[in-house]
Coordinates of C-alpha atoms and ligand atoms in Angstrom, one line a residue:
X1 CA 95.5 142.6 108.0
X2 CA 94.1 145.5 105.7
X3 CA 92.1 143.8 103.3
X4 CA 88.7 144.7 104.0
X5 CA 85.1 142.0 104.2
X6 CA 83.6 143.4 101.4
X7 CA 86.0 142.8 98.7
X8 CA 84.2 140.7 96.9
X9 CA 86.3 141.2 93.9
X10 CA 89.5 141.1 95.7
X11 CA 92.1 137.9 94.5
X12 CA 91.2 134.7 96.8
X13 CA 94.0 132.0 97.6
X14 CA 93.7 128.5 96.7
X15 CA 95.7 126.3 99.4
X16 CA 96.7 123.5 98.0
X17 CA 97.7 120.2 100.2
X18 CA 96.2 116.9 100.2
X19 CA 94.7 117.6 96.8
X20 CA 96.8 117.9 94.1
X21 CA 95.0 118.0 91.2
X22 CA 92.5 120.2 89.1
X23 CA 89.3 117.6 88.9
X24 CA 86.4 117.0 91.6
X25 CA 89.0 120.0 93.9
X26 CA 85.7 121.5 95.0
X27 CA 88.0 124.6 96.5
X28 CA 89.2 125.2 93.2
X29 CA 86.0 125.1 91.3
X30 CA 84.4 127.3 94.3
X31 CA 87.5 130.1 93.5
X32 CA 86.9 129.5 89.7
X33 CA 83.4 130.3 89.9
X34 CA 83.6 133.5 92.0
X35 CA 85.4 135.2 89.2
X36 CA 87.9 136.5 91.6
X37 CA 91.8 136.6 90.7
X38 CA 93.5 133.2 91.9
X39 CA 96.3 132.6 93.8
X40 CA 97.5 129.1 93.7
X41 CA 99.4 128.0 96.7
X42 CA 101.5 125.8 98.1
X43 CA 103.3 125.4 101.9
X44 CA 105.8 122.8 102.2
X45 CA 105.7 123.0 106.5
X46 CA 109.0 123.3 108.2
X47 CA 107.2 122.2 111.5
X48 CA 105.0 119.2 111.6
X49 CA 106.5 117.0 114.5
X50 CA 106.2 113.5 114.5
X51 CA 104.6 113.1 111.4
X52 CA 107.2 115.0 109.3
X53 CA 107.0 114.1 105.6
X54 CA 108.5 110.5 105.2
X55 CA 111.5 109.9 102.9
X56 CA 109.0 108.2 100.0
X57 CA 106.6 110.2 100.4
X58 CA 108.9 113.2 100.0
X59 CA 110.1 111.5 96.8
X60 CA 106.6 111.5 95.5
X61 CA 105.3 114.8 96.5
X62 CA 108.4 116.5 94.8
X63 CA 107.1 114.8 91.3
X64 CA 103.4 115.4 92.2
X65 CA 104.0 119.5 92.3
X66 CA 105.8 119.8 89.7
X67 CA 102.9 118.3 87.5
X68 CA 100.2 120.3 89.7
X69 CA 102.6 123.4 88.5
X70 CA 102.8 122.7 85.0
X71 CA 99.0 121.4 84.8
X72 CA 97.8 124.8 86.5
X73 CA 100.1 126.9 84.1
X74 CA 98.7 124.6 81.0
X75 CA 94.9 124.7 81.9
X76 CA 94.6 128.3 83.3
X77 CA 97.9 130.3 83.0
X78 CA 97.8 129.6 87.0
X79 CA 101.1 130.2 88.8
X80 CA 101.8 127.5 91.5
X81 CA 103.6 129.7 94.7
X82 CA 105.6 127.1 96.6
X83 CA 106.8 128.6 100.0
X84 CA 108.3 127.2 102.9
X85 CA 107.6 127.2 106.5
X86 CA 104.9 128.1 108.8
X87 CA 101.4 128.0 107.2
X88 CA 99.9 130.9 110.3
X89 CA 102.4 133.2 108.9
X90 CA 102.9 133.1 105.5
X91 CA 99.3 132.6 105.1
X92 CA 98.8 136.4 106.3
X93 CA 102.0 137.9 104.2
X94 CA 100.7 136.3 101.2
X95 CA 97.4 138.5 101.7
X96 CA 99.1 141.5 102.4
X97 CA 101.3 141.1 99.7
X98 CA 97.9 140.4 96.8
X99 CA 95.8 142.6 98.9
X100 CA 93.7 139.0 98.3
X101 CA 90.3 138.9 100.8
X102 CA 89.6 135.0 100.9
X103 CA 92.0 131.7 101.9
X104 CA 89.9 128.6 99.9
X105 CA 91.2 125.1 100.9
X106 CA 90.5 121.5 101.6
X107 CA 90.1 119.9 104.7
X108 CA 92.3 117.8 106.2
X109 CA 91.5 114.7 109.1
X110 CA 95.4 114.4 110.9
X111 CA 95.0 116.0 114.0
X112 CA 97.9 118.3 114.0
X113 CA 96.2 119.2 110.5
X114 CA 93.0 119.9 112.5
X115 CA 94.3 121.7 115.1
X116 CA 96.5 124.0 112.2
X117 CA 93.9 124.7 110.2
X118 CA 91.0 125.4 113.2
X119 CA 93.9 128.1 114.8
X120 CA 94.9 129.7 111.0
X121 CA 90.7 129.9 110.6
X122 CA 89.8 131.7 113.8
X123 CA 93.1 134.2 113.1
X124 CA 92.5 134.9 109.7
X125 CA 88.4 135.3 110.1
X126 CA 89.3 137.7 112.9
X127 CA 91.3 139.7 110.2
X128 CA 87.8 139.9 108.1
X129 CA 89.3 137.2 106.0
X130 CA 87.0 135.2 104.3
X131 CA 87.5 131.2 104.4
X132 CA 85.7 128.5 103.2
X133 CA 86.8 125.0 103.5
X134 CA 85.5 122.0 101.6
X135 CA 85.9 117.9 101.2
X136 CA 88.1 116.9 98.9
X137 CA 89.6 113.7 100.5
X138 CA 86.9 111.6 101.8
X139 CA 83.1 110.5 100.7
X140 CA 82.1 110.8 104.1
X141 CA 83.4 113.0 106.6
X142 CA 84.4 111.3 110.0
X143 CA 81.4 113.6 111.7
X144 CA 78.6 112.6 109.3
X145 CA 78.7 108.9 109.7
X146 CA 76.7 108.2 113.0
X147 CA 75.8 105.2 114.9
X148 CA 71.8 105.4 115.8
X149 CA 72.7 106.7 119.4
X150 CA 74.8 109.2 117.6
X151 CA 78.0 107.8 118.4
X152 CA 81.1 106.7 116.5
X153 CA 81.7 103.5 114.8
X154 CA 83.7 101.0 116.1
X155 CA 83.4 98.2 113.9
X156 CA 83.6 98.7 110.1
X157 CA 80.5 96.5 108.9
X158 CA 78.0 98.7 110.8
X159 CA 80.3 101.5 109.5
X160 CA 80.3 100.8 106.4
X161 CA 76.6 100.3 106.1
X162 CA 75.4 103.7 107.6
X163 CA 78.0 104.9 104.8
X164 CA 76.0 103.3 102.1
X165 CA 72.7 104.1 103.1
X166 CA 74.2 107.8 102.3
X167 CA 73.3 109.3 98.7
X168 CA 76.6 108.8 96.5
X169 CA 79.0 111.3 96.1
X170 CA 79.3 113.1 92.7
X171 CA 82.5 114.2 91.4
X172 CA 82.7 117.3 89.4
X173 CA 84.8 118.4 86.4
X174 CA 88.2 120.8 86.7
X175 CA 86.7 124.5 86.3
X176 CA 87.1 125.2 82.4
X177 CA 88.5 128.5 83.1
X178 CA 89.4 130.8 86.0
X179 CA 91.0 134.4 86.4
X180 CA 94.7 134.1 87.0
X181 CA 96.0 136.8 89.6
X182 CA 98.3 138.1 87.3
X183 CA 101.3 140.2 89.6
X184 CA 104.5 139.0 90.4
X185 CA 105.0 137.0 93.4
X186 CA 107.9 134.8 94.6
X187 CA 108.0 131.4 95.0
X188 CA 110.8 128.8 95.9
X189 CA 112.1 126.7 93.2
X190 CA 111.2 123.2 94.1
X191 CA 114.1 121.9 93.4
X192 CA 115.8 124.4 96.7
X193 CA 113.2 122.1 98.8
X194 CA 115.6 119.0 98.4
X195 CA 112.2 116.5 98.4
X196 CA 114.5 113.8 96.1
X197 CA 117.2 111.9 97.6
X198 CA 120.6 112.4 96.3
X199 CA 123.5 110.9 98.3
X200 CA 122.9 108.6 97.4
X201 CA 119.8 108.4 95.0
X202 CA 117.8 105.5 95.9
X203 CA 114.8 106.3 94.2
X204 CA 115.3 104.4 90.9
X205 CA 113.1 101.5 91.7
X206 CA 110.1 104.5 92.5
X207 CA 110.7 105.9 89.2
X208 CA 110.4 102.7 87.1
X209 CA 107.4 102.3 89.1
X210 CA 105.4 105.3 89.6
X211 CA 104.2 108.1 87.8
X212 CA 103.0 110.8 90.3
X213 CA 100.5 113.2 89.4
X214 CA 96.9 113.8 88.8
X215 CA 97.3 112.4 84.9
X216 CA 98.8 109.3 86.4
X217 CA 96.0 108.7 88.9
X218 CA 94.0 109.0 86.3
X219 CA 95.7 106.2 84.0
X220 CA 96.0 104.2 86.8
X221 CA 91.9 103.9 87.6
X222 CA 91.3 103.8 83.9
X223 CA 94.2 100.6 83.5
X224 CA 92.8 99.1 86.5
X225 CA 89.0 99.0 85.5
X226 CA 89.7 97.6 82.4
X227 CA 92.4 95.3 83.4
X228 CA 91.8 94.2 87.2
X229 CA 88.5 95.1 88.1
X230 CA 87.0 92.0 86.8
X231 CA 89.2 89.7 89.1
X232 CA 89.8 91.9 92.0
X233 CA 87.8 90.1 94.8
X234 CA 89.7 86.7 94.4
X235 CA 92.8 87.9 93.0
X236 CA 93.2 90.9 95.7
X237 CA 95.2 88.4 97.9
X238 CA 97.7 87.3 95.6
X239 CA 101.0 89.4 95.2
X240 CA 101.9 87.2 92.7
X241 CA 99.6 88.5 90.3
X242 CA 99.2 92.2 91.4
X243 CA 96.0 92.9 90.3
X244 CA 94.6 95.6 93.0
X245 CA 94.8 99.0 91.6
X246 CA 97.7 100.7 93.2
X247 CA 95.9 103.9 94.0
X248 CA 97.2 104.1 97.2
X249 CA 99.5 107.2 96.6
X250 CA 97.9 109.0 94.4
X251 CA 94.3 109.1 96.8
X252 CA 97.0 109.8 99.6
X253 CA 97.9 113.2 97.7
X254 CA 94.7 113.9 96.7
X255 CA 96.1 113.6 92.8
X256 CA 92.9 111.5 92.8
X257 CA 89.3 112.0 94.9
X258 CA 87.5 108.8 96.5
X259 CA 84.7 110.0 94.8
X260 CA 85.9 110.1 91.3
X261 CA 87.3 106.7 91.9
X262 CA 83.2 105.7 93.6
X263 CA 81.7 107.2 90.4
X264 CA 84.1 105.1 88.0
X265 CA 84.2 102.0 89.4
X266 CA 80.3 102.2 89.5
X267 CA 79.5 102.8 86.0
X268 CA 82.0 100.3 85.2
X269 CA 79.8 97.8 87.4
X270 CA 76.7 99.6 86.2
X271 CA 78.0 98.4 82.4
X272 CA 79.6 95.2 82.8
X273 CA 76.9 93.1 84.5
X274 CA 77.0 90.7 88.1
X275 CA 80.5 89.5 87.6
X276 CA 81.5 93.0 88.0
X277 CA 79.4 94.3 90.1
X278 CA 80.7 91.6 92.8
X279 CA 84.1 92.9 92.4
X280 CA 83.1 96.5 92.3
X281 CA 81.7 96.2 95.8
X282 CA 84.4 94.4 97.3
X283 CA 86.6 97.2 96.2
X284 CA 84.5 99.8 97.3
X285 CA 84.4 98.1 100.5
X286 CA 88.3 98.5 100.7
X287 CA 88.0 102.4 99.5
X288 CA 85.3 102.2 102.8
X289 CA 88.6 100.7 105.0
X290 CA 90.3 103.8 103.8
X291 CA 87.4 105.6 105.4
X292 CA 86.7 103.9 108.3
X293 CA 90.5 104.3 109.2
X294 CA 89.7 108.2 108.9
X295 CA 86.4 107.9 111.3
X296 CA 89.1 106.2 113.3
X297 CA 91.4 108.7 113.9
X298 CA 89.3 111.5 113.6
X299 CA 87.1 110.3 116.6
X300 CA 90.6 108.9 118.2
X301 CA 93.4 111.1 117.4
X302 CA 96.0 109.4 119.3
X303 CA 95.8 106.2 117.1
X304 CA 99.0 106.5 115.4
X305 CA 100.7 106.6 119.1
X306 CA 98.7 104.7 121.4
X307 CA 96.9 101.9 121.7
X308 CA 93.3 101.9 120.9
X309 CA 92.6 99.5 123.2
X310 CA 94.5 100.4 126.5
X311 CA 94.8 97.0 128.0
X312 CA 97.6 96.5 125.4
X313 CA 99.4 99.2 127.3
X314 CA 101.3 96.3 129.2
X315 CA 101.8 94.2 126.5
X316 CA 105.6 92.6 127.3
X317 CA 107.0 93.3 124.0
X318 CA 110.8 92.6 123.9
X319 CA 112.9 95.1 122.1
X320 CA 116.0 93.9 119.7
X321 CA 117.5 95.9 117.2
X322 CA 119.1 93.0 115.6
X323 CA 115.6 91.7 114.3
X324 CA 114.2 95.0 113.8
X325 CA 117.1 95.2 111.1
X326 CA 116.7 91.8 109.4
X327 CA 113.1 92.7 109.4
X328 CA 113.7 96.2 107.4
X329 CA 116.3 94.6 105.1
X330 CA 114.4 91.6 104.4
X331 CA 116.9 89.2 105.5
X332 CA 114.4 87.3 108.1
X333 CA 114.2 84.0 106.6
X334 CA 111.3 83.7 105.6
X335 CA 110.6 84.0 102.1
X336 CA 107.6 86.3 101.9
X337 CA 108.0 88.4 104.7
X338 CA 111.5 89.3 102.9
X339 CA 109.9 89.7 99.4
X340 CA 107.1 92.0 101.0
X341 CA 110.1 94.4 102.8
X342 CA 112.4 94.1 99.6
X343 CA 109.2 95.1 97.3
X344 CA 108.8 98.5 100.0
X345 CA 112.7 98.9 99.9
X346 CA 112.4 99.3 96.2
X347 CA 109.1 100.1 95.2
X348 CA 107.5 102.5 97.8
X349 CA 104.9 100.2 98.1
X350 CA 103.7 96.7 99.3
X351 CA 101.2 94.7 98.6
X352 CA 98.1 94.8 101.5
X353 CA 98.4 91.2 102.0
X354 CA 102.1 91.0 102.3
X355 CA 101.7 93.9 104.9
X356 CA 99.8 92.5 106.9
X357 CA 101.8 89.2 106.8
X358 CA 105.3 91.2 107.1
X359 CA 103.5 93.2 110.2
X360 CA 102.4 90.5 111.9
X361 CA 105.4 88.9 111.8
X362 CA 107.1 91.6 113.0
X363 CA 105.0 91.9 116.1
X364 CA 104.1 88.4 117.0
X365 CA 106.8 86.1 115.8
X366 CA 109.3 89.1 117.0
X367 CA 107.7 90.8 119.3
X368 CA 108.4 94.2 118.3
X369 CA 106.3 97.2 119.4
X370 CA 103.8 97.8 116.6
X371 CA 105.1 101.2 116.3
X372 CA 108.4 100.2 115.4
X373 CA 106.7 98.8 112.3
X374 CA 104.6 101.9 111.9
X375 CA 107.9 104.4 111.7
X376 CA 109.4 101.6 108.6
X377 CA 106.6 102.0 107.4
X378 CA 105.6 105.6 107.7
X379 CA 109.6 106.2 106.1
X380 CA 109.4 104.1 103.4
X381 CA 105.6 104.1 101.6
X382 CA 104.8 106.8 99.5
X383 CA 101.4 105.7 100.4
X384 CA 102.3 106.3 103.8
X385 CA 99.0 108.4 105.2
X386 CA 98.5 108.6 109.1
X387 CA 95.4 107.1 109.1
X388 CA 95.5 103.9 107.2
X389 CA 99.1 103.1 108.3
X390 CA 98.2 103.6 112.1
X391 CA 95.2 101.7 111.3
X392 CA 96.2 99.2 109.6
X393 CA 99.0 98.8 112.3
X394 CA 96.4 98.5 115.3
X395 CA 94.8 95.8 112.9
X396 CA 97.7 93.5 112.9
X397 CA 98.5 94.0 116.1
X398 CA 95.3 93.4 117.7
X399 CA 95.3 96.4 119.7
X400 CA 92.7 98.4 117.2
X401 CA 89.3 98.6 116.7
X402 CA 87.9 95.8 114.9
X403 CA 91.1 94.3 114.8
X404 CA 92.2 90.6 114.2
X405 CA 92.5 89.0 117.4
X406 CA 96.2 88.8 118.8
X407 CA 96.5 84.9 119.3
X408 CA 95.9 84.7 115.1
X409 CA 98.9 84.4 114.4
X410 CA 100.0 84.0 110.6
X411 CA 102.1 81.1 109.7
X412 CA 104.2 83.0 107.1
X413 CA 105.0 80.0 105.4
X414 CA 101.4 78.3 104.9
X415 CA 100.8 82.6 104.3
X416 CA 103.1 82.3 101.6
X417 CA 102.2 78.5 99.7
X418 CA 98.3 80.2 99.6
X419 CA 99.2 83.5 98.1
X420 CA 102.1 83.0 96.4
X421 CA 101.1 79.2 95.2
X422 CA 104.2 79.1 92.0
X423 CA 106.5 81.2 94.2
X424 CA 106.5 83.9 91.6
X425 CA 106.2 86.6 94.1
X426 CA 109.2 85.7 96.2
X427 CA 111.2 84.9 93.4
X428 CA 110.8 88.3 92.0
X429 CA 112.0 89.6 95.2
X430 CA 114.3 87.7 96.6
X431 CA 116.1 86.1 93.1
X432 CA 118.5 84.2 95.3
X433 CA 115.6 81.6 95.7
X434 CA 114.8 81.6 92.6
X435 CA 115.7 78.2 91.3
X436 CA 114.4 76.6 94.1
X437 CA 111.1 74.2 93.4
X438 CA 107.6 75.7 94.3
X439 CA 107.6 72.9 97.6
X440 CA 110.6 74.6 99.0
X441 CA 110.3 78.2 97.8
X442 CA 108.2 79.4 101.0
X443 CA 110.5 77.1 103.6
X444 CA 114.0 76.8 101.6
X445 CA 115.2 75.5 105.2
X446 CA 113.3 72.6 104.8
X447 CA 115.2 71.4 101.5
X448 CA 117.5 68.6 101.4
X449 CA 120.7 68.8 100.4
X450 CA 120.7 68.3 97.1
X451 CA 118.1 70.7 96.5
X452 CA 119.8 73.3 97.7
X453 CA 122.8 72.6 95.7
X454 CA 121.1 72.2 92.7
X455 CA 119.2 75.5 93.7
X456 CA 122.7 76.8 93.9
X457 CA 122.0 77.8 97.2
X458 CA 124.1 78.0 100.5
X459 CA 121.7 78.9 103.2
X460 CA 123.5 81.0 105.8
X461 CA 125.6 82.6 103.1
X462 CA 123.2 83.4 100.0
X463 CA 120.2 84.0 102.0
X464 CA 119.5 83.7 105.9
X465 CA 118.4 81.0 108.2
X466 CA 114.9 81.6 109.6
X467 CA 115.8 85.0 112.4
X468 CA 113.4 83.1 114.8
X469 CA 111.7 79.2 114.7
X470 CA 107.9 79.8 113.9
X471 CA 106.8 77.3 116.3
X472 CA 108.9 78.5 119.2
X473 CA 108.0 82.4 118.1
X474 CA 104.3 81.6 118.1
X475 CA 104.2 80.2 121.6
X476 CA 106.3 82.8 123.1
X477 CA 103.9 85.1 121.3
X478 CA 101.0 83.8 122.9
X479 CA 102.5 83.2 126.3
X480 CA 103.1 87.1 125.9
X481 CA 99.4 87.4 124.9
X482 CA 98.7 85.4 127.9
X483 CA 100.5 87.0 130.5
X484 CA 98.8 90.5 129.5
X485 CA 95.3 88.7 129.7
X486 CA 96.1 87.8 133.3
X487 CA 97.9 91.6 134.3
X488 CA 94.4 93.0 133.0
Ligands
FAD1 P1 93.4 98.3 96.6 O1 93.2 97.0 97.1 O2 93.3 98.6 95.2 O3 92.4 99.3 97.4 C1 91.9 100.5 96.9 C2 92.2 101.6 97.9 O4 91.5 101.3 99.1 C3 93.6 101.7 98.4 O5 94.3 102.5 97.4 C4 93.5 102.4 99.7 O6 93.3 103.8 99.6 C5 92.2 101.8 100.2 N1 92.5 100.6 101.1 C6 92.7 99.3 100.7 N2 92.9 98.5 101.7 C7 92.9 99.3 102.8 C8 93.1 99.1 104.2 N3 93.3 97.8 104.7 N4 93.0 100.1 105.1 C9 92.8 101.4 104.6 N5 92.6 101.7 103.3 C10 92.7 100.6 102.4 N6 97.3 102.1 103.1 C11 97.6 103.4 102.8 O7 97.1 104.0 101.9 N7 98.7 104.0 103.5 C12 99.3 103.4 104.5 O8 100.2 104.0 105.1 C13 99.0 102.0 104.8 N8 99.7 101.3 105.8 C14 99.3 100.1 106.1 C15 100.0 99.4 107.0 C16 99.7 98.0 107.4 C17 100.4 97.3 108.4 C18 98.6 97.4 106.7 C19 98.2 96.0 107.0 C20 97.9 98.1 105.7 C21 98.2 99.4 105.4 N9 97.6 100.1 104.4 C22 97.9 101.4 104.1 C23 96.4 99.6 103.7 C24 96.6 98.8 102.4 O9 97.6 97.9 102.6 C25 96.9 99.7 101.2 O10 96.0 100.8 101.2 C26 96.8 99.0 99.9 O11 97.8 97.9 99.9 C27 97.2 99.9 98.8 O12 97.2 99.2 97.6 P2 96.1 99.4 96.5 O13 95.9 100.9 96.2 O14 96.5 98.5 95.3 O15 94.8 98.8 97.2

């Protein structure tokens, strides 16, 4: 490495990676401001074991580069350099190759990120390369939330309070201008990384529903304050009227910051009186989950693989790739545990209560490994994000930290007559019930004959026969639970 400490004028790299976008990117602003030439960059990572980029979220970061490329070029005549591979090497050519003096970047909370970035830091500062990282993804980092021994939290309410009792984050503007590093430098075409699917191309239903990128996020909060906000803490449970603010994806790849979302969310409660305040904070509250999942696996970084707590190590689960399949294809039975894995086939996405619901009925009523559930999961949600899915996971499960106990078990069908009360939700998804009657549209098993036929429905043939009974599932699930009390 030749480029020497004291270039203080020398070009400085921008690292882009779980913040695609130009607003509140604190690295950016910090590159703007030093008036030094900028190198915008991007590392699509070759190696990244178990966690490698899942097939929806692959989907959606092809889209969300392309508009961080054409939104860079737009604002600041900023060239976006995508390359391939290994971050610890082409890091260092890059530098020799722009003579640049500084790497700027935002931190990352995945281990393997950690342990990436902490190595790449150490060689480059050896090299008299400057780096400076910053928070871009969180409102509190996992390491500044403490308990009052200084500990970690375990449970989210304390959490969640130490959190508040913190001054709130400020977002800050896009820089208005920078200085472009203006030489020539390659850079893959995006479309040689083969992110989108295309034998065959089974990303239409992500297209009519998503619109990746940082304006999109944007739109999204902005449609969601003024549509949802007002109704979000009664009507968050209800798939049928989909009224949280499907943000998921876009905070996942940073086209978003939690704290522009905090900032918005509050003046909106700040203007619009109790009712919305009330709302506000029970959706700030779920922005906190997203954090306290972070804390999580920051403090525990084996969470997406093992157990949080270890004396579900013996748990008897009872493996069965025939049920792992209905469960992916949505042919179980039951009606809104289908809808929820038909909505993810299609969509990307599910809704939080027909997760937990579709994950718990994987586990208990099938007694599948959690992390079975995970991998779908991680696969097929472009919101898929380490933390939150492994959380969420341990959650269901019972096996996490401040997790619902294992012998709840949800009854998907009283599940499904509370949060989808008209059916409307199932029958968007699964349109072979469709003409059934609300009483049957959550248990079409239980309709009599005539029903059915009128329904124009053979059961068996047009859609499935319950994979499991519920009442004999949910006593061999807590026999399991039972046996593992007694082993511990
Ligand atoms: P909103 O209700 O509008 O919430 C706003 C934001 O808060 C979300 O975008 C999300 O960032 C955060 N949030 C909300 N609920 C949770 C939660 N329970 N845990 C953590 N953060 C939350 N979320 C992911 O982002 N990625 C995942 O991979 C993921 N996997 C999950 C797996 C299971 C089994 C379960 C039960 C939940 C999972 N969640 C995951 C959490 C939650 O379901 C989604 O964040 C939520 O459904 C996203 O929809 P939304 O943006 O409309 O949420």
């Amino acid at each position: 490495m030749t480029s020497p400490v004291s270039a203080s004028s020398s070009p400085l790299i921008v690292w882009f990676r779980q913040d695609l976008r130009l607003n509140d990117n604190p690295a950016l602003a910090a590159a703007a401001a030093s008036g030094r030439p900028v190198i915008a960059l991007y590392i699509l990572e070759t190696a990244t074991g178990d966690w490698a980029l899942g097939s929806a979220a692959r989907w959606w970061l092809h889209h969300s580069l392309a508009k961080l490329t054409a939104a860079l070029r737009k604002q600041y005549g900023l060239q976006l350099v995508l390359r391939r591979g290994n971050p610890a090497t082409l890091l260092p050519a890059l530098l020799r190759e722009t003579d640049a003096g500084a790497v700027y970047w935002s931190r990352v909370y995945e281990p393997a990120g950690i342990s990436r970035d902490t190595t790449i830091k150490a060689a480059l500062q050896t090299s008299s390369i400057e780096v400076e990282t910053h928070n871009a993804a969180l409102l509190f980092e996992p390491w500044t939330v403490k308990t009052q021994a200084g500990g970690w939290f375990k449970v989210f309410t304390p959490f969640w309070r130490a959190c508040l009792a913190q001054p709130s984050p400020a977002p800050q503007r896009a820089p208005k201008t920078l200085t472009p590093y203006t030489g020539a430098l390659d850079s893959d075409a995006l479309d040689s990384w083969g992110l989108l699917p295309t034998r065959p191309d089974w990303a239409g239903g992500l297209r009519d529903s998503w619109t990746p990128g940082e304006a999109g996020a944007t739109e999204r909060l902005q449609a969601f304050i003024d549509k949802d906000l007002y109704r979000y803490a009664d009507g968050r449970d209800r798939p049928d009227l989909n009224c949280t603010s499907r943000l998921s994806p876009h905070l996942h790849f940073g086209e978003i910051s939690p704290r522009q979302v905090w900032h918005a969310v509050q003046m909106a409660a700040d203007q619009g009186g109790a009712g919305i305040a009330q709302n506000a904070a029970k959706f700030l509250s779920e922005i906190g989950w997203r954090e306290f999942c972070h804390h999580l696996l920051f403090h525990f970084p084996t969470l997406p693989q093992q157990n949080f707590r270890s004396d579900f190590d013996a748990f008897p689960w009872n493996p069965n790739a025939d049920h792992v399949k209905a469960w992916q294809a949505g042919s179980t039975g039951y009606p809104i545990v289908d809808a929820g894995m038909r909505q993810l086939w299609h969509t990307g996405w599910m809704h939080n209560r027909v997760r937990m619901i579709a994950a718990s009925f994987l586990i208990k009523h099938l007694l599948q490994d959690w992390r079975v559930g995970e991998a779908w999961f991680w696969d097929t949600l472009v919101d898929a994000n380490l933390a939150n899915n492994a959380g969420g996971w341990q959650w269901v499960a019972g096996s996490g930290a401040d997790a619902a106990p294992y012998f709840r078990i949800f009854n998907p069908i009283m599940q499904g007559e509370k949060f989808d009360p008209e059916g409307d939700y199932v029958r968007r998804w699964v349109p072979e019930l469709a003409q059934l009657p609300n009483k049957y549209i959550h248990k079409p098993w239980a309709a009599p004959d005539g029903v059915l036929k009128q329904a124009g429905l053979v059961l068996g043939r047009d859609y499935p026969l319950p994979v499991v009974d519920h009442d004999t599932a949910r006593k061999a699930a807590l026999a399991a639970f039972a046996a593992l009390r007694n082993d511990a």
